[in-house]
C-alpha cells in the first residue's frame, strides 16, 4: 500500500511536468517579465532604460488610451443589452414546441463558428457607403443612405451590431440550455397563483436564468475588451480613432512604434480594468436564487 | 395563431443570419459592376475572382500552414492535456490541489497582459517567422486539462484497477482504457481547439511576417487590409476560401460543435 502511494507520487509529478514547464515558460515568465517591462522604455532592439513610473504617468495623460476605453464602453453599452434581448426572445421561442428547432439553432449558430475575419470582410461590404447591401436596401425603399463606417458617431455602434450578429447564436443556445433546466413545477405553482405569461417570464424565467445571464454579460465584456480584428480590418481604428479598441491600441504602440515598455503597461492596465469591471458586474448582476 | 407568429419571427431571423453568407457566396462569383445587387442570382457567374486570389497570394500554401498548425496544436493539446488531466483526477501526490488552483488561475489571466512579453520571448528564442512560434505556445490548454480532469473523474475505478493488475502503466491506462471511454470529451476539446486555432489572427500577425509561414486567416486579413484585393469580389472570394473548411466541417458535425461550445462556454 505504502509503495503504491509513493509510486503514484512519482508518476503524478512526471505526468504534470509538461504543464509545469509550459506554465513557467509561457505564463509565469511573461507575467514576471511584464512587471519588468512596465518600468522601462524599450524599443526591443536597443538596451532597456529604467524610467520608474514614467509609463504610468504617460498612460494617465494619454488621450488615445482613454479614447480606446471610451470606445470599448460605447461598444459594450450597445452590444450587451442587444445581445441579451435578442438571445432571450429567440431562446424563449425555440423553447416552445417548435418543429425544425435543430435547423433554426444551427442557422443562428453559423456565424459563431466562422472566422471573425470572414465576418468582418463580409460586413465591411454590407456597410459600404455606395455599393453596400444596407444602403442599397435603404435607397430602394426611399430612405437616405447611412454613413455606417464613415461617421465618427456611427462607426463603433456599427461594429457592435456586427459583433452581436456574430456572437448572439452562442448566447441563444446558452439561454436555451438554461431554460431547459428550469423545473416545470415552478410554472405550475405560478399558474395556481394565477400568474400571467408576462409575470411568469419576469418572476420565474428571468430569475432562474441568472447564472446564464452572468455568464453572457461577462463573456460579452471580455469580447469587447478583446476587440481587434474588426476595427483592424474595417476601419483601421478610424475615423478619427472612433473605433480604436484597447487591443488595437496596444498592437499599434508595440508594432507600429516599437514602444514595448509602454505597450506592456497598456496591457497591464487593460487587464486590471477588465478584472475590476467583471467584479463589479458580478456584484450587480448576480442574485441569489430562491427555490 | 401564436405558433404562426413564432415561425415567422424565427424564419425572418434565420434569414438575417444566413442570407449574408449566401449573398457573399454569390457576390464572389459576380463581376464587380453587379456587386451592389441585392439578389443572389446573376447571369454572369464566373470563377475569375477566385482565379485572381490564387494569382495574387499563395493562399494554397497558407491553407496548408493553417492545417499543419491547427492539427499539430489539436493533437498536442489532446495528448498533453489528457495526461495532466489524468494525473490530476486519478493519481494522488502532494501539491496536486496547488497545481489545480494554478490552472484555474491561468484561465483567468487576460491575454492582453501576456501578449507583449510573450512576443519578446519569441524574439529571444529566435522563433519569430517559424512554425514554433505558432505551435509551441498553444501546445497545452488549461481548459482542456480542466475538462479532461472533470470527465476522467467519472470513470469507474474498477476498470482502471483491472488494467493495473494486468500490468498496465499509467500512460497505458490513459491511452488504452481511459481514452476509448472518453470520446465525447476528446471530441469537445478537439473541436474547440481546432476551431480557435484555425480562426486565430492576432498572434500570427504578431509573430509572423514572412509570407511563406503565414496562416490562412492572417493572409486573408492582410490581403483585405493592404488593398491588394483591389476589387470587392476578389476580397470576398478570399474570405469564402477561408470560411469554407470550417463551414463544411460545421455542417457535418453541427450537433457536436454546438454541444461543445455550450458545454464549455468558450467563444470562437
Coordinates of C-alpha atoms in Angstrom, one line a residue:
Chain A
X1 CA 0.0 0.0 0.0
X2 CA 2.8 2.4 1.0
X3 CA 4.7 1.5 -2.1
X4 CA 1.7 2.2 -4.3
X5 CA 1.4 5.7 -2.8
X6 CA 5.0 6.6 -3.4
X7 CA 4.8 5.2 -6.9
X8 CA 1.7 7.3 -7.6
X9 CA 3.6 10.3 -6.3
X10 CA 6.5 9.9 -8.7
X11 CA 4.3 9.1 -11.7
X12 CA 2.0 12.0 -10.8
X13 CA 4.8 14.6 -10.8
X14 CA 6.1 13.1 -14.1
X15 CA 2.7 13.4 -15.7
X16 CA 2.1 17.0 -14.6
X17 CA 5.6 18.1 -15.5
X18 CA 4.7 19.1 -19.1
X19 CA 2.2 21.5 -17.7
X20 CA 4.7 22.9 -15.1
X21 CA 7.3 23.5 -17.8
X22 CA 4.7 25.0 -20.1
X23 CA 3.3 27.2 -17.3
X24 CA 6.8 28.6 -16.2
X25 CA 7.8 29.3 -19.8
X26 CA 4.6 30.7 -21.4
X27 CA 2.6 32.1 -18.4
X28 CA 4.9 32.6 -15.4
X29 CA 7.8 34.1 -17.2
X30 CA 5.7 36.5 -19.4
X31 CA 3.9 37.7 -16.3
X32 CA 7.1 38.4 -14.4
X33 CA 8.7 40.0 -17.5
X34 CA 5.7 42.3 -18.0
X35 CA 6.3 43.5 -14.4
X36 CA 9.9 44.4 -15.5
X37 CA 8.8 45.9 -18.8
X38 CA 6.3 48.4 -17.3
X39 CA 9.1 50.2 -15.6
X40 CA 11.3 50.5 -18.7
X41 CA 11.4 52.3 -22.0
X42 CA 12.4 49.8 -24.7
X43 CA 12.3 49.6 -28.5
X44 CA 13.2 45.9 -28.5
X45 CA 16.4 46.4 -30.4
X46 CA 18.4 48.7 -28.1
X47 CA 19.1 48.4 -24.4
X48 CA 16.2 48.8 -21.9
X49 CA 16.1 52.1 -20.0
X50 CA 14.7 52.2 -16.5
X51 CA 12.2 55.1 -16.2
X52 CA 10.4 54.2 -12.9
X53 CA 6.7 55.1 -13.1
X54 CA 7.2 57.0 -16.3
X55 CA 5.0 54.7 -18.4
X56 CA 2.1 55.0 -15.9
X57 CA 2.4 58.8 -15.9
X58 CA 2.3 58.8 -19.7
X59 CA -0.8 56.5 -19.6
X60 CA -2.7 58.8 -17.3
X61 CA -2.3 61.7 -19.8
X62 CA -2.6 59.6 -22.9
X63 CA -5.8 60.8 -24.6
X64 CA -5.8 57.9 -27.1
X65 CA -5.8 55.3 -24.3
X66 CA -8.8 56.9 -22.6
X67 CA -10.4 57.2 -26.1
X68 CA -10.0 53.4 -26.6
X69 CA -11.6 52.8 -23.2
X70 CA -14.4 55.1 -24.1
X71 CA -14.9 53.3 -27.4
X72 CA -15.0 50.0 -25.6
X73 CA -17.7 51.4 -23.3
X74 CA -19.8 52.5 -26.3
X75 CA -19.4 49.0 -27.7
X76 CA -20.4 47.3 -24.5
X77 CA -23.4 49.6 -23.8
X78 CA -24.9 48.7 -27.2
X79 CA -23.6 45.1 -27.6
X80 CA -24.6 43.6 -24.2
X81 CA -28.3 44.7 -24.0
X82 CA -28.9 44.0 -27.7
X83 CA -27.3 40.5 -27.3
X84 CA -29.3 39.7 -24.1
X85 CA -32.7 40.9 -25.5
X86 CA -32.3 39.1 -28.9
X87 CA -31.0 35.9 -27.3
X88 CA -33.7 35.8 -24.7
X89 CA -36.5 36.3 -27.1
X90 CA -35.2 33.7 -29.6
X91 CA -34.4 31.2 -26.9
X92 CA -37.9 31.5 -25.4
X93 CA -39.5 31.0 -28.8
X94 CA -37.2 28.0 -29.5
X95 CA -38.2 26.5 -26.2
X96 CA -41.8 26.1 -27.3
X97 CA -42.8 23.0 -29.2
X98 CA -41.2 24.2 -32.5
X99 CA -40.7 21.9 -35.5
X100 CA -37.3 22.2 -37.1
X101 CA -35.8 23.6 -33.9
X102 CA -32.5 21.9 -34.8
X103 CA -32.4 23.7 -38.2
X104 CA -33.1 27.2 -36.6
X105 CA -30.5 26.5 -33.9
X106 CA -27.9 25.6 -36.5
X107 CA -28.7 28.6 -38.6
X108 CA -28.3 31.1 -35.7
X109 CA -25.1 29.4 -34.7
X110 CA -23.4 29.5 -38.1
X111 CA -21.7 33.0 -37.7
X112 CA -20.3 31.8 -34.3
X113 CA -18.1 29.2 -35.9
X114 CA -17.0 31.3 -38.9
X115 CA -13.7 33.3 -38.5
X116 CA -14.1 36.9 -37.4
X117 CA -12.0 37.8 -40.4
X118 CA -14.7 36.4 -42.8
X119 CA -17.5 38.1 -40.9
X120 CA -15.6 41.4 -40.9
X121 CA -14.8 41.4 -44.7
X122 CA -18.4 40.5 -45.4
X123 CA -19.9 43.2 -43.2
X124 CA -17.4 45.8 -44.5
X125 CA -19.1 45.3 -47.8
X126 CA -22.6 45.2 -46.4
X127 CA -21.9 48.6 -44.7
X128 CA -20.2 50.1 -47.7
X129 CA -21.4 53.6 -48.4
X130 CA -22.1 53.4 -52.2
X131 CA -22.4 49.7 -53.0
X132 CA -23.3 48.2 -49.7
X133 CA -26.3 45.9 -49.2
X134 CA -27.8 48.0 -46.4
X135 CA -27.6 51.4 -48.2
X136 CA -28.8 49.8 -51.4
X137 CA -31.8 48.4 -49.5
X138 CA -32.4 51.8 -47.8
X139 CA -32.4 53.8 -51.0
X140 CA -34.6 51.1 -52.7
X141 CA -37.3 52.0 -50.1
X142 CA -36.7 55.7 -50.4
X143 CA -34.7 56.3 -47.2
X144 CA -31.4 58.3 -47.1
X145 CA -28.1 56.3 -47.0
X146 CA -26.5 55.8 -43.6
X147 CA -22.7 56.5 -43.2
X148 CA -22.2 53.3 -41.2
X149 CA -18.5 53.2 -41.0
X150 CA -17.7 56.8 -42.1
X151 CA -19.4 58.7 -39.3
X152 CA -17.4 59.0 -36.1
X153 CA -20.6 58.6 -34.1
X154 CA -21.9 55.5 -36.0
X155 CA -18.7 53.5 -36.7
X156 CA -18.4 51.9 -33.3
X157 CA -22.2 51.2 -33.0
X158 CA -22.0 49.6 -36.4
X159 CA -19.2 47.3 -35.2
X160 CA -21.2 46.5 -32.1
X161 CA -24.2 45.5 -34.3
X162 CA -21.9 43.2 -36.4
X163 CA -20.4 41.6 -33.3
X164 CA -23.9 40.9 -32.0
X165 CA -24.8 39.2 -35.2
X166 CA -21.6 37.2 -35.0
X167 CA -22.0 36.0 -31.3
X168 CA -25.7 36.0 -30.5
X169 CA -26.1 32.4 -31.7
X170 CA -23.9 31.2 -28.8
X171 CA -26.0 33.1 -26.3
X172 CA -29.3 31.8 -27.8
X173 CA -28.1 28.3 -27.2
X174 CA -26.8 29.1 -23.7
X175 CA -30.1 30.6 -22.7
X176 CA -32.0 27.7 -24.3
X177 CA -29.9 25.3 -22.2
X178 CA -30.7 27.4 -19.2
X179 CA -34.4 27.4 -19.9
X180 CA -34.4 23.7 -20.1
X181 CA -33.1 23.3 -16.6
X182 CA -36.0 25.3 -15.1
X183 CA -38.3 22.8 -13.4
X184 CA -41.8 22.8 -14.8
X185 CA -43.2 22.7 -11.3
X186 CA -42.2 26.3 -10.8
X187 CA -44.5 27.3 -13.7
X188 CA -47.3 25.1 -12.4
X189 CA -47.1 26.8 -9.0
X190 CA -47.2 30.2 -10.7
X191 CA -50.3 29.0 -12.7
X192 CA -52.0 28.1 -9.5
X193 CA -51.4 31.5 -8.2
X194 CA -53.0 32.9 -11.3
X195 CA -49.8 34.5 -12.8
X196 CA -50.0 35.8 -16.3
X197 CA -47.4 34.9 -19.0
X198 CA -45.6 38.2 -18.6
X199 CA -45.5 37.7 -14.8
X200 CA -44.2 34.2 -15.2
X201 CA -41.5 35.5 -17.5
X202 CA -40.3 38.2 -15.2
X203 CA -40.7 36.4 -11.9
X204 CA -39.8 32.8 -12.8
X205 CA -37.8 32.7 -16.1
X206 CA -35.6 35.7 -15.6
X207 CA -34.5 35.0 -12.0
X208 CA -33.9 31.3 -12.9
X209 CA -31.7 32.3 -15.8
X210 CA -29.5 34.4 -13.7
X211 CA -26.4 32.2 -13.8
X212 CA -26.6 32.2 -17.6
X213 CA -27.1 36.0 -17.6
X214 CA -24.0 36.4 -15.5
X215 CA -22.0 34.3 -18.0
X216 CA -23.4 36.2 -21.0
X217 CA -22.5 39.6 -19.5
X218 CA -19.0 38.5 -18.6
X219 CA -18.3 36.8 -21.9
X220 CA -19.5 39.8 -23.9
X221 CA -17.5 42.1 -21.8
X222 CA -14.3 40.1 -22.3
X223 CA -15.2 40.1 -26.0
X224 CA -15.5 43.9 -26.0
X225 CA -12.1 44.4 -24.4
X226 CA -10.5 41.9 -26.8
X227 CA -11.9 43.6 -29.9
X228 CA -9.2 43.7 -32.5
X229 CA -9.7 42.2 -35.9
X230 CA -13.0 44.0 -36.6
X231 CA -11.6 47.6 -36.3
X232 CA -8.2 46.5 -37.7
X233 CA -9.8 45.3 -41.0
X234 CA -12.8 47.6 -41.3
X235 CA -11.6 51.0 -40.2
X236 CA -8.0 50.7 -39.0
X237 CA -9.3 52.3 -35.8
X238 CA -10.8 55.4 -37.6
X239 CA -12.5 57.6 -38.5
X240 CA -10.7 59.9 -36.1
X241 CA -9.9 57.0 -33.7
X242 CA -13.6 56.4 -33.1
X243 CA -13.2 52.7 -33.4
X244 CA -9.8 52.4 -31.8
X245 CA -10.1 49.4 -29.4
X246 CA -7.9 48.6 -26.5
X247 CA -6.1 45.7 -28.1
X248 CA -5.7 47.6 -31.4
X249 CA -4.1 50.5 -29.5
X250 CA -1.7 48.1 -27.7
X251 CA -0.9 46.5 -31.0
X252 CA -0.1 49.9 -32.6
X253 CA 2.1 51.0 -29.7
X254 CA 4.0 47.8 -29.8
X255 CA 4.4 47.0 -33.5
X256 CA 4.0 50.4 -35.3
X257 CA 6.0 52.4 -32.8
X258 CA 8.1 49.8 -31.1
X259 CA 7.1 51.1 -27.6
X260 CA 7.4 47.8 -25.9
X261 CA 7.5 49.1 -22.3
X262 CA 4.6 51.3 -22.9
X263 CA 2.6 48.7 -24.7
X264 CA 3.2 46.3 -21.8
X265 CA 1.9 49.0 -19.4
X266 CA -1.2 49.4 -21.5
X267 CA -1.8 45.6 -21.4
X268 CA -1.3 45.6 -17.7
X269 CA -3.8 48.5 -17.3
X270 CA -6.4 46.9 -19.5
X271 CA -6.1 43.6 -17.7
X272 CA -6.6 45.4 -14.4
X273 CA -9.7 47.3 -15.7
X274 CA -11.2 44.0 -17.1
X275 CA -10.9 42.4 -13.7
X276 CA -12.5 45.4 -11.9
X277 CA -15.3 45.6 -14.4
X278 CA -16.0 41.9 -14.2
X279 CA -16.1 42.0 -10.4
X280 CA -18.5 45.0 -10.4
X281 CA -20.7 43.2 -13.0
X282 CA -20.9 40.1 -10.8
X283 CA -21.9 42.2 -7.9
X284 CA -24.6 44.0 -10.0
X285 CA -26.0 41.1 -12.0
X286 CA -25.6 38.0 -9.8
X287 CA -28.5 37.4 -7.5
X288 CA -29.4 34.6 -5.1
X289 CA -31.9 32.1 -6.4
X290 CA -34.7 31.2 -4.1
X291 CA -36.3 27.9 -5.0
Chain B
X1 CA -52.0 31.7 -34.4
X2 CA -49.3 32.2 -31.8
X3 CA -47.3 29.4 -33.4
X4 CA -47.6 31.1 -36.8
X5 CA -46.1 34.3 -35.4
X6 CA -43.3 32.3 -33.9
X7 CA -42.4 30.6 -37.1
X8 CA -42.5 34.0 -39.0
X9 CA -40.1 35.5 -36.4
X10 CA -37.8 32.5 -36.5
X11 CA -37.7 32.4 -40.3
X12 CA -37.0 36.1 -40.5
X13 CA -34.2 35.9 -38.0
X14 CA -32.8 32.8 -39.7
X15 CA -32.8 34.7 -43.0
X16 CA -30.9 37.5 -41.3
X17 CA -28.2 35.1 -40.2
X18 CA -27.9 33.0 -43.4
X19 CA -28.6 35.5 -46.2
X20 CA -25.4 37.4 -45.8
X21 CA -23.4 34.2 -46.4
X22 CA -25.5 33.3 -49.4
X23 CA -25.0 36.8 -50.7
X24 CA -21.3 36.6 -50.1
X25 CA -21.0 33.2 -52.0
X26 CA -22.9 34.8 -54.9
X27 CA -21.0 38.1 -54.9
X28 CA -17.7 36.3 -55.0
X29 CA -18.8 34.8 -58.3
X30 CA -20.2 38.1 -59.8
X31 CA -18.4 40.8 -61.8
X32 CA -17.6 44.0 -60.0
X33 CA -20.4 46.0 -61.6
X34 CA -23.1 43.7 -60.1
X35 CA -21.6 43.9 -56.6
X36 CA -24.4 46.1 -55.1
X37 CA -27.1 43.8 -56.4
X38 CA -29.4 42.5 -53.6
X39 CA -30.4 39.3 -55.3
X40 CA -28.1 36.3 -55.2
X41 CA -28.9 35.5 -58.9
X42 CA -26.9 36.6 -61.9
X43 CA -26.3 35.5 -65.5
X44 CA -22.7 36.4 -65.3
X45 CA -21.3 34.0 -62.7
X46 CA -17.6 33.2 -63.2
X47 CA -14.7 32.0 -61.1
X48 CA -12.5 34.8 -62.2
X49 CA -12.4 36.3 -58.7
X50 CA -11.1 33.1 -57.2
X51 CA -8.5 32.9 -60.0
X52 CA -7.4 36.4 -59.1
X53 CA -7.0 35.4 -55.4
X54 CA -4.8 32.4 -56.4
X55 CA -2.7 34.6 -58.7
X56 CA -2.2 37.4 -56.2
X57 CA -1.4 35.5 -53.0
X58 CA -0.1 32.0 -52.2
X59 CA -3.3 31.1 -50.4
X60 CA -2.8 27.4 -51.0
X61 CA 0.4 27.5 -49.0
X62 CA -1.4 29.4 -46.3
X63 CA -4.1 26.8 -46.2
X64 CA -1.5 24.1 -45.7
X65 CA 0.2 26.2 -43.0
X66 CA -3.1 26.6 -41.1
X67 CA -3.9 22.9 -41.5
X68 CA -0.4 22.0 -40.2
X69 CA -0.5 24.4 -37.2
X70 CA -4.1 23.7 -36.2
X71 CA -3.6 19.9 -36.5
X72 CA -0.4 19.9 -34.5
X73 CA -1.8 22.0 -31.7
X74 CA -5.0 19.9 -31.6
X75 CA -3.1 16.7 -31.4
X76 CA -0.7 18.1 -28.8
X77 CA -3.5 19.5 -26.7
X78 CA -5.3 16.2 -26.7
X79 CA -2.2 14.2 -25.6
X80 CA -0.7 16.6 -23.1
X81 CA -3.9 18.0 -21.6
X82 CA -5.3 14.5 -21.1
X83 CA -2.0 13.3 -19.4
X84 CA -2.2 16.2 -17.0
X85 CA -5.9 15.8 -16.5
X86 CA -5.4 12.1 -15.8
X87 CA -2.8 12.8 -13.1
X88 CA -5.0 15.5 -11.5
X89 CA -8.0 13.2 -11.4
X90 CA -6.6 9.7 -10.9
X91 CA -3.3 10.0 -9.0
X92 CA -2.5 11.2 -5.5
X93 CA 0.5 13.3 -5.0
X94 CA 1.5 16.3 -2.8
X95 CA 0.8 19.7 -4.5
X96 CA -2.0 18.3 -6.7
X97 CA -4.5 20.8 -5.4
X98 CA -2.0 23.6 -5.8
X99 CA -1.4 22.8 -9.5
X100 CA -5.2 22.6 -9.9
X101 CA -5.5 26.1 -8.5
X102 CA -2.7 27.4 -10.7
X103 CA -4.5 26.1 -13.8
X104 CA -7.7 27.8 -12.7
X105 CA -5.7 31.0 -12.2
X106 CA -4.1 30.8 -15.7
X107 CA -7.6 30.6 -17.2
X108 CA -8.4 34.0 -15.7
X109 CA -5.4 35.9 -17.0
X110 CA -6.4 38.2 -19.8
X111 CA -4.1 37.7 -22.9
X112 CA -3.7 41.5 -23.1
X113 CA -1.2 41.2 -20.2
X114 CA 0.9 38.4 -21.6
X115 CA 0.8 39.3 -25.3
X116 CA 3.8 41.7 -25.4
X117 CA 6.1 39.7 -23.1
X118 CA 5.3 36.5 -24.9
X119 CA 6.2 38.2 -28.2
X120 CA 9.5 39.3 -26.6
X121 CA 10.1 35.7 -25.5
X122 CA 9.6 34.5 -29.1
X123 CA 12.1 37.1 -30.3
X124 CA 14.6 35.9 -27.7
X125 CA 14.2 32.3 -28.7
X126 CA 14.6 33.3 -32.4
X127 CA 11.2 31.7 -33.1
X128 CA 9.6 34.6 -35.0
X129 CA 8.8 33.7 -38.6
X130 CA 8.9 30.0 -37.7
X131 CA 6.2 27.4 -37.1
X132 CA 7.5 27.1 -33.5
X133 CA 6.1 30.5 -32.5
X134 CA 2.7 29.5 -33.9
X135 CA 2.6 26.0 -32.4
X136 CA 4.5 25.7 -29.1
X137 CA 2.7 28.4 -27.0
X138 CA -0.5 26.6 -27.8
X139 CA 0.5 23.0 -27.0
X140 CA -1.3 22.6 -23.7
X141 CA -4.5 24.2 -22.8
X142 CA -5.8 24.9 -19.3
X143 CA -9.4 24.5 -20.4
X144 CA -8.5 21.1 -21.9
X145 CA -6.9 19.9 -18.7
X146 CA -9.9 21.0 -16.6
X147 CA -12.4 19.4 -18.9
X148 CA -10.4 16.1 -19.0
X149 CA -10.0 16.1 -15.3
X150 CA -13.7 16.5 -14.8
X151 CA -14.5 13.8 -17.3
X152 CA -11.9 11.3 -16.1
X153 CA -13.2 11.5 -12.5
X154 CA -16.4 9.8 -13.5
X155 CA -14.6 6.7 -15.0
X156 CA -15.1 3.7 -12.6
X157 CA -12.1 2.9 -10.6
X158 CA -12.7 -0.9 -11.2
X159 CA -11.7 -0.6 -14.9
X160 CA -8.5 1.2 -14.0
X161 CA -7.7 -1.3 -11.2
X162 CA -8.2 -4.2 -13.6
X163 CA -5.8 -2.8 -16.1
X164 CA -3.3 -2.1 -13.4
X165 CA -3.4 -5.7 -12.2
X166 CA -2.8 -6.7 -15.8
X167 CA 0.5 -4.7 -15.6
X168 CA -0.6 -1.6 -17.5
X169 CA 1.4 1.5 -16.8
X170 CA -0.4 4.8 -16.2
X171 CA 0.2 6.0 -19.7
X172 CA -1.0 2.7 -21.0
X173 CA -4.2 3.0 -18.8
X174 CA -4.7 6.6 -20.1
X175 CA -4.5 5.8 -23.8
X176 CA -5.9 2.2 -23.9
X177 CA -8.6 2.4 -21.2
X178 CA -9.4 6.0 -20.4
X179 CA -9.3 7.5 -23.9
X180 CA -11.7 4.9 -25.5
X181 CA -14.1 5.7 -22.6
X182 CA -13.9 9.5 -23.1
X183 CA -14.8 10.0 -26.7
X184 CA -17.2 12.9 -26.0
X185 CA -14.6 14.8 -24.0
X186 CA -12.0 14.2 -26.7
X187 CA -14.3 15.4 -29.4
X188 CA -15.2 18.6 -27.4
X189 CA -11.6 19.5 -26.8
X190 CA -10.6 18.7 -30.4
X191 CA -13.4 20.8 -31.9
X192 CA -12.8 23.9 -29.6
X193 CA -9.1 23.8 -30.0
X194 CA -9.1 23.3 -33.8
X195 CA -11.6 26.0 -34.4
X196 CA -9.9 28.5 -32.1
X197 CA -6.5 27.9 -33.7
X198 CA -7.9 27.9 -37.2
X199 CA -9.6 31.3 -36.6
X200 CA -6.8 32.9 -34.6
X201 CA -5.4 36.1 -36.3
X202 CA -3.8 38.4 -33.7
X203 CA -1.0 36.0 -32.6
X204 CA 0.1 35.1 -36.2
X205 CA 0.0 38.8 -37.1
X206 CA 2.4 39.5 -34.2
X207 CA 5.0 36.7 -34.7
X208 CA 4.9 36.0 -38.5
X209 CA 6.0 38.5 -41.2
X210 CA 7.2 36.0 -43.8
X211 CA 4.6 35.2 -46.4
X212 CA 5.5 31.5 -46.7
X213 CA 4.8 30.9 -42.9
X214 CA 1.6 32.9 -42.7
X215 CA -1.7 31.2 -41.7
X216 CA -4.8 31.5 -43.8
X217 CA -6.8 34.0 -41.7
X218 CA -3.7 36.1 -41.4
X219 CA -3.0 36.2 -45.1
X220 CA -6.7 36.9 -45.9
X221 CA -6.6 39.7 -43.3
X222 CA -3.5 41.3 -44.8
X223 CA -5.0 40.8 -48.3
X224 CA -8.1 42.8 -47.2
X225 CA -6.2 45.5 -45.2
X226 CA -3.5 46.0 -47.7
X227 CA -5.9 46.8 -50.5
X228 CA -4.2 44.2 -52.6
X229 CA -7.5 42.6 -53.5
X230 CA -8.4 45.8 -55.4
X231 CA -11.9 44.5 -56.2
X232 CA -14.6 43.8 -53.6
X233 CA -15.4 40.4 -55.3
X234 CA -11.8 39.3 -55.0
X235 CA -11.7 40.1 -51.3
X236 CA -15.0 38.2 -50.8
X237 CA -13.6 35.3 -52.7
X238 CA -10.6 35.1 -50.4
X239 CA -13.0 35.3 -47.4
X240 CA -15.0 32.4 -48.9
X241 CA -11.9 30.3 -49.2
X242 CA -11.2 30.9 -45.5
X243 CA -14.7 30.2 -44.4
X244 CA -15.3 27.0 -46.5
X245 CA -13.3 24.4 -44.5
X246 CA -14.9 25.4 -41.1
X247 CA -18.4 25.7 -42.6
X248 CA -18.1 22.3 -44.3
X249 CA -16.9 20.7 -41.0
X250 CA -19.6 22.6 -39.1
X251 CA -22.4 21.3 -41.5
X252 CA -21.3 17.7 -40.9
X253 CA -20.6 17.9 -37.1
X254 CA -23.1 20.7 -36.3
X255 CA -24.5 19.0 -33.2
X256 CA -21.0 18.4 -31.8
X257 CA -20.0 21.9 -32.4
X258 CA -23.0 23.4 -30.6
X259 CA -22.8 20.9 -27.7
X260 CA -19.0 21.5 -27.3
X261 CA -19.3 25.3 -27.2
X262 CA -22.3 25.3 -24.8
X263 CA -20.6 22.8 -22.6
X264 CA -17.5 25.0 -22.2
X265 CA -19.0 28.4 -22.7
X266 CA -16.0 29.2 -24.9
X267 CA -16.3 31.7 -27.7
X268 CA -14.7 31.3 -31.1

